[in-house]
mmCIF file of C-alpha atoms in Angstrom:
data_model
loop_
_atom_site.group_PDB
_atom_site.id
_atom_site.type_symbol
_atom_site.label_atom_id
_atom_site.label_comp_id
_atom_site.label_asym_id
_atom_site.label_seq_id
_atom_site.Cartn_x
_atom_site.Cartn_y
_atom_site.Cartn_z
ATOM 1 C CA MET A 522 29.300 2.707 13.040
ATOM 2 C CA PRO A 523 25.944 3.996 12.096
ATOM 3 C CA ARG A 524 25.480 8.449 11.791
ATOM 4 C CA GLN A 525 24.781 9.901 15.046
ATOM 5 C CA ARG A 526 22.595 12.823 14.433
ATOM 6 C CA PHE A 527 23.529 14.749 16.850
ATOM 7 C CA SER A 528 27.261 14.530 17.475
ATOM 8 C CA ALA A 529 28.434 17.389 16.289
ATOM 9 C CA VAL A 530 26.307 19.656 18.779
ATOM 10 C CA LEU A 531 26.909 17.152 21.880
ATOM 11 C CA ARG A 532 31.172 18.056 20.406
ATOM 12 C CA GLY A 533 29.881 21.639 20.843
ATOM 13 C CA TYR A 534 30.170 23.033 17.101
ATOM 14 C CA ARG A 535 27.126 24.180 17.543
ATOM 15 C CA GLY A 536 27.706 26.642 20.063
ATOM 16 C CA GLN A 537 27.049 25.597 24.160
ATOM 17 C CA ALA A 538 24.056 26.394 24.844
ATOM 18 C CA ALA A 539 22.558 24.124 21.636
ATOM 19 C CA ARG A 540 24.600 21.435 23.573
ATOM 20 C CA ASP A 541 23.419 21.894 26.764
ATOM 21 C CA LYS A 542 19.302 21.903 25.539
ATOM 22 C CA PHE A 543 20.460 18.995 23.689
ATOM 23 C CA ILE A 544 21.836 17.561 26.773
ATOM 24 C CA GLN A 545 18.664 18.847 29.231
ATOM 25 C CA HIS A 546 16.584 16.340 26.333
ATOM 26 C CA LEU A 547 19.026 13.055 26.614
ATOM 27 C CA GLN A 548 18.537 13.319 30.890
ATOM 28 C CA GLY A 549 14.323 13.922 30.623
ATOM 29 C CA LEU A 550 15.194 17.550 30.992
ATOM 30 C CA GLY A 551 13.665 19.662 28.347
ATOM 31 C CA THR A 552 10.730 19.668 26.095
ATOM 32 C CA GLN A 553 10.369 18.399 23.224
ATOM 33 C CA GLY A 554 6.843 20.186 21.485
ATOM 34 C CA ASP A 555 3.756 20.049 21.205
ATOM 35 C CA ASN A 556 3.512 17.994 18.234
ATOM 36 C CA ILE A 557 4.717 14.575 19.365
ATOM 37 C CA GLY A 558 1.997 12.314 18.960
ATOM 38 C CA THR A 559 -0.097 13.476 16.892
ATOM 39 C CA LYS A 560 0.521 12.070 13.343
ATOM 40 C CA GLY A 561 -1.610 9.286 14.680
ATOM 41 C CA ASN A 562 -1.020 5.459 14.450
ATOM 42 C CA ARG A 563 1.146 4.056 12.412
ATOM 43 C CA PRO A 564 -0.349 2.715 9.545
ATOM 44 C CA PRO A 565 -0.687 -1.188 9.602
ATOM 45 C CA SER A 566 1.848 -4.326 8.163
ATOM 46 C CA ILE A 567 0.904 -6.321 5.158
ATOM 47 C CA ASP A 568 2.511 -9.848 5.632
ATOM 48 C CA LEU A 569 5.217 -10.701 2.501
ATOM 49 C CA TYR A 570 7.199 -14.308 0.536
ATOM 50 C CA ILE A 571 10.341 -13.344 -0.790
ATOM 51 C CA GLU A 572 12.623 -15.495 -1.842
ATOM 52 C CA PRO A 573 16.367 -14.478 -0.732
ATOM 53 C CA PHE A 574 19.350 -12.891 -2.912
ATOM 54 C CA ALA A 575 22.194 -14.633 -0.967
ATOM 55 C CA LEU A 576 20.455 -17.192 0.558
ATOM 56 C CA PRO A 577 19.677 -20.215 -0.618
ATOM 57 C CA LEU A 578 16.564 -22.116 0.928
ATOM 58 C CA GLY A 579 14.640 -25.463 -0.255
ATOM 59 C CA THR A 580 11.847 -25.949 -3.089
ATOM 60 C CA ASN A 581 8.487 -24.100 -1.638
ATOM 61 C CA THR A 582 10.356 -21.690 1.540
ATOM 62 C CA LEU A 583 10.131 -18.159 1.048
ATOM 63 C CA VAL A 584 11.059 -15.468 3.779
ATOM 64 C CA LYS A 585 8.272 -13.946 5.794
ATOM 65 C CA VAL A 586 8.746 -9.646 5.689
ATOM 66 C CA SER A 587 6.709 -6.990 5.759
ATOM 67 C CA ALA A 588 5.611 -3.736 4.869
ATOM 68 C CA LEU A 589 3.571 -0.862 5.917
ATOM 69 C CA ARG A 590 0.306 -1.497 3.870
ATOM 70 C CA PRO A 591 0.403 2.189 2.497
ATOM 71 C CA SER A 592 3.911 1.489 0.645
ATOM 72 C CA TRP A 593 2.334 -1.782 -0.556
ATOM 73 C CA ASP A 594 -0.410 -0.471 -2.392
ATOM 74 C CA LEU A 595 1.418 2.290 -3.911
ATOM 75 C CA LEU A 596 3.938 0.253 -5.331
ATOM 76 C CA LYS A 597 2.615 -2.719 -5.909
ATOM 77 C CA GLY A 598 1.424 -2.452 -8.970
ATOM 78 C CA GLY A 599 4.534 -1.683 -11.317
ATOM 79 C CA SER A 600 5.317 -6.093 -12.575
ATOM 80 C CA GLU A 601 8.487 -5.784 -10.829
ATOM 81 C CA VAL A 602 7.525 -5.221 -7.182
ATOM 82 C CA SER A 603 4.735 -8.194 -7.739
ATOM 83 C CA SER A 604 6.232 -10.804 -9.540
ATOM 84 C CA ARG A 605 9.188 -11.113 -6.737
ATOM 85 C CA VAL A 606 7.346 -10.632 -3.424
ATOM 86 C CA LYS A 607 4.391 -12.545 -2.338
ATOM 87 C CA THR A 608 1.712 -11.894 -0.627
ATOM 88 C CA VAL A 609 -0.328 -14.953 -0.118
ATOM 89 C CA LEU A 610 1.687 -18.394 0.278
ATOM 90 C CA SER A 611 0.160 -21.653 -1.818
ATOM 91 C CA GLY A 612 -0.176 -24.977 -0.705
ATOM 92 C CA SER A 613 2.944 -26.321 -0.794
ATOM 93 C CA GLU A 614 4.700 -23.363 0.359
ATOM 94 C CA VAL A 615 5.822 -22.750 3.596
ATOM 95 C CA SER A 616 7.607 -19.572 5.713
ATOM 96 C CA ILE A 617 9.850 -18.707 7.956
ATOM 97 C CA LYS A 618 10.870 -16.742 9.683
ATOM 98 C CA LEU A 619 14.628 -14.970 9.837
ATOM 99 C CA SER A 620 15.612 -13.062 12.842
ATOM 100 C CA ARG A 621 18.717 -11.224 11.703
ATOM 101 C CA TYR A 622 17.586 -10.792 8.535
ATOM 102 C CA SER A 623 16.694 -8.170 6.448
ATOM 103 C CA ALA A 624 15.208 -7.773 2.540
ATOM 104 C CA ALA A 625 16.253 -6.323 -0.013
ATOM 105 C CA ARG A 626 14.298 -3.432 -0.443
ATOM 106 C CA VAL A 627 13.064 -0.457 -2.965
ATOM 107 C CA VAL A 628 12.952 3.412 -0.923
ATOM 108 C CA ARG A 629 10.817 5.660 -2.943
ATOM 109 C CA ARG A 630 11.053 9.643 -1.703
ATOM 110 C CA GLN A 631 8.523 11.900 -3.236
ATOM 111 C CA THR A 632 9.051 15.589 -1.995
ATOM 112 C CA THR A 633 7.243 18.084 -2.377
ATOM 113 C CA GLY A 634 8.426 22.085 -2.791
ATOM 114 C CA THR A 635 12.288 22.230 -4.530
ATOM 115 C CA THR A 636 14.015 24.376 -1.281
ATOM 116 C CA GLY A 637 12.979 23.344 2.442
ATOM 117 C CA THR A 638 11.378 25.222 4.702
ATOM 118 C CA ALA A 639 12.839 26.733 7.809
ATOM 119 C CA LYS A 640 12.063 25.313 10.597
ATOM 120 C CA THR A 641 13.274 25.468 14.210
ATOM 121 C CA SER A 642 15.154 22.471 16.113
ATOM 122 C CA LYS A 643 12.537 21.731 19.654
ATOM 123 C CA LEU A 644 15.440 19.793 20.777
ATOM 124 C CA THR A 645 18.616 22.619 20.219
ATOM 125 C CA GLY A 646 17.147 25.679 19.441
ATOM 126 C CA LEU A 647 18.775 25.860 15.725
ATOM 127 C CA LYS A 648 17.783 26.538 12.794
ATOM 128 C CA TYR A 649 17.240 23.557 9.954
ATOM 129 C CA LEU A 650 15.522 23.265 6.712
ATOM 130 C CA HIS A 651 12.543 20.926 6.435
ATOM 131 C CA TYR A 652 11.742 19.460 3.206
ATOM 132 C CA ASN A 653 7.965 18.161 2.597
ATOM 133 C CA THR A 654 9.017 14.063 1.725
ATOM 134 C CA GLU A 655 6.932 11.543 1.133
ATOM 135 C CA THR A 656 8.978 8.063 1.765
ATOM 136 C CA ALA A 657 7.595 3.890 1.230
ATOM 137 C CA SER A 658 9.362 1.072 0.830
ATOM 138 C CA VAL A 659 8.608 -2.741 1.053
ATOM 139 C CA PRO A 660 10.516 -5.435 -0.159
ATOM 140 C CA PHE A 661 11.169 -7.595 -2.701
ATOM 141 C CA GLY A 662 13.029 -11.063 -3.624
ATOM 142 C CA LYS A 663 14.988 -12.622 -6.636
ATOM 143 C CA LYS A 664 13.122 -15.153 -9.070
ATOM 144 C CA THR A 665 15.007 -17.741 -11.372
ATOM 145 C CA GLY A 666 17.206 -15.694 -13.444
ATOM 146 C CA ASP A 667 18.216 -13.548 -11.766
ATOM 147 C CA LEU A 668 21.726 -11.405 -11.768
ATOM 148 C CA GLY A 669 21.553 -9.852 -8.102
ATOM 149 C CA ALA A 670 19.836 -7.274 -6.503
ATOM 150 C CA PHE A 671 20.528 -4.284 -7.542
ATOM 151 C CA ALA A 672 19.677 -5.291 -11.150
ATOM 152 C CA VAL A 673 16.325 -5.172 -10.308
ATOM 153 C CA PHE A 674 16.691 -2.546 -8.183
ATOM 154 C CA GLN A 675 17.189 -1.030 -10.945
ATOM 155 C CA GLU A 676 14.381 -2.865 -12.727
ATOM 156 C CA ILE A 677 12.301 -1.395 -10.547
ATOM 157 C CA SER A 678 13.285 1.326 -10.722
ATOM 158 C CA THR A 679 13.314 2.163 -13.864
ATOM 159 C CA GLN A 680 9.622 1.027 -14.323
ATOM 160 C CA ASN A 681 8.394 3.351 -11.874
ATOM 161 C CA GLU A 682 10.250 6.733 -12.439
ATOM 162 C CA GLY A 683 7.549 8.361 -14.346
ATOM 163 C CA SER A 684 8.219 12.353 -15.129
ATOM 164 C CA SER A 685 8.494 13.719 -12.053
ATOM 165 C CA THR A 686 11.626 15.662 -10.966
ATOM 166 C CA ASN A 687 11.027 14.800 -7.244
ATOM 167 C CA LEU A 688 10.648 11.440 -7.503
ATOM 168 C CA LYS A 689 13.913 9.618 -6.194
ATOM 169 C CA TYR A 690 14.547 5.750 -5.779
ATOM 170 C CA THR A 691 16.790 4.403 -3.382
ATOM 171 C CA PHE A 692 18.763 0.504 -3.306
ATOM 172 C CA ILE A 693 19.082 -1.058 0.925
ATOM 173 C CA ASP A 694 20.848 -4.411 0.258
ATOM 174 C CA GLU A 695 19.986 -7.178 1.825
ATOM 175 C CA ASN A 696 21.554 -8.211 5.413
ATOM 176 C CA VAL A 697 21.874 -11.676 5.678
#
């Protein structure tokens, strides 16, 4: 079962006032604040083509997936990523879109600063720590001889780590 972000508030663990304010938000009676929708449009996506780890496909058949253009531009430079993802199909290759499939992904998080900034939630009125984090993620597939998705992720994260202590890589396994 997925984690619910405000489950402690709904159970009343954070106080009745916070619970009432959050319920008003759910009912459409509360205000969300001034900065809703101020970050601009979502960046464009790019179509990518991969060979999945867990699904044996026919020869020259790839699965069509996507990533946000800024994420792809940030992570495509590593050979471990670019050798497992195609941006253009060759003449003999075909792509398919699988409705319930999600590719294995590498997620790159870079935090600026070591401590959070205290902010107040506009939904509940409670204080929380906000961390300035930039996130990018791209899908990746297998190539001949790969051991598995996690082993490939380890190669990708090792290749891209660098010297920053505020840079972390996370693995999301493919879902078939």
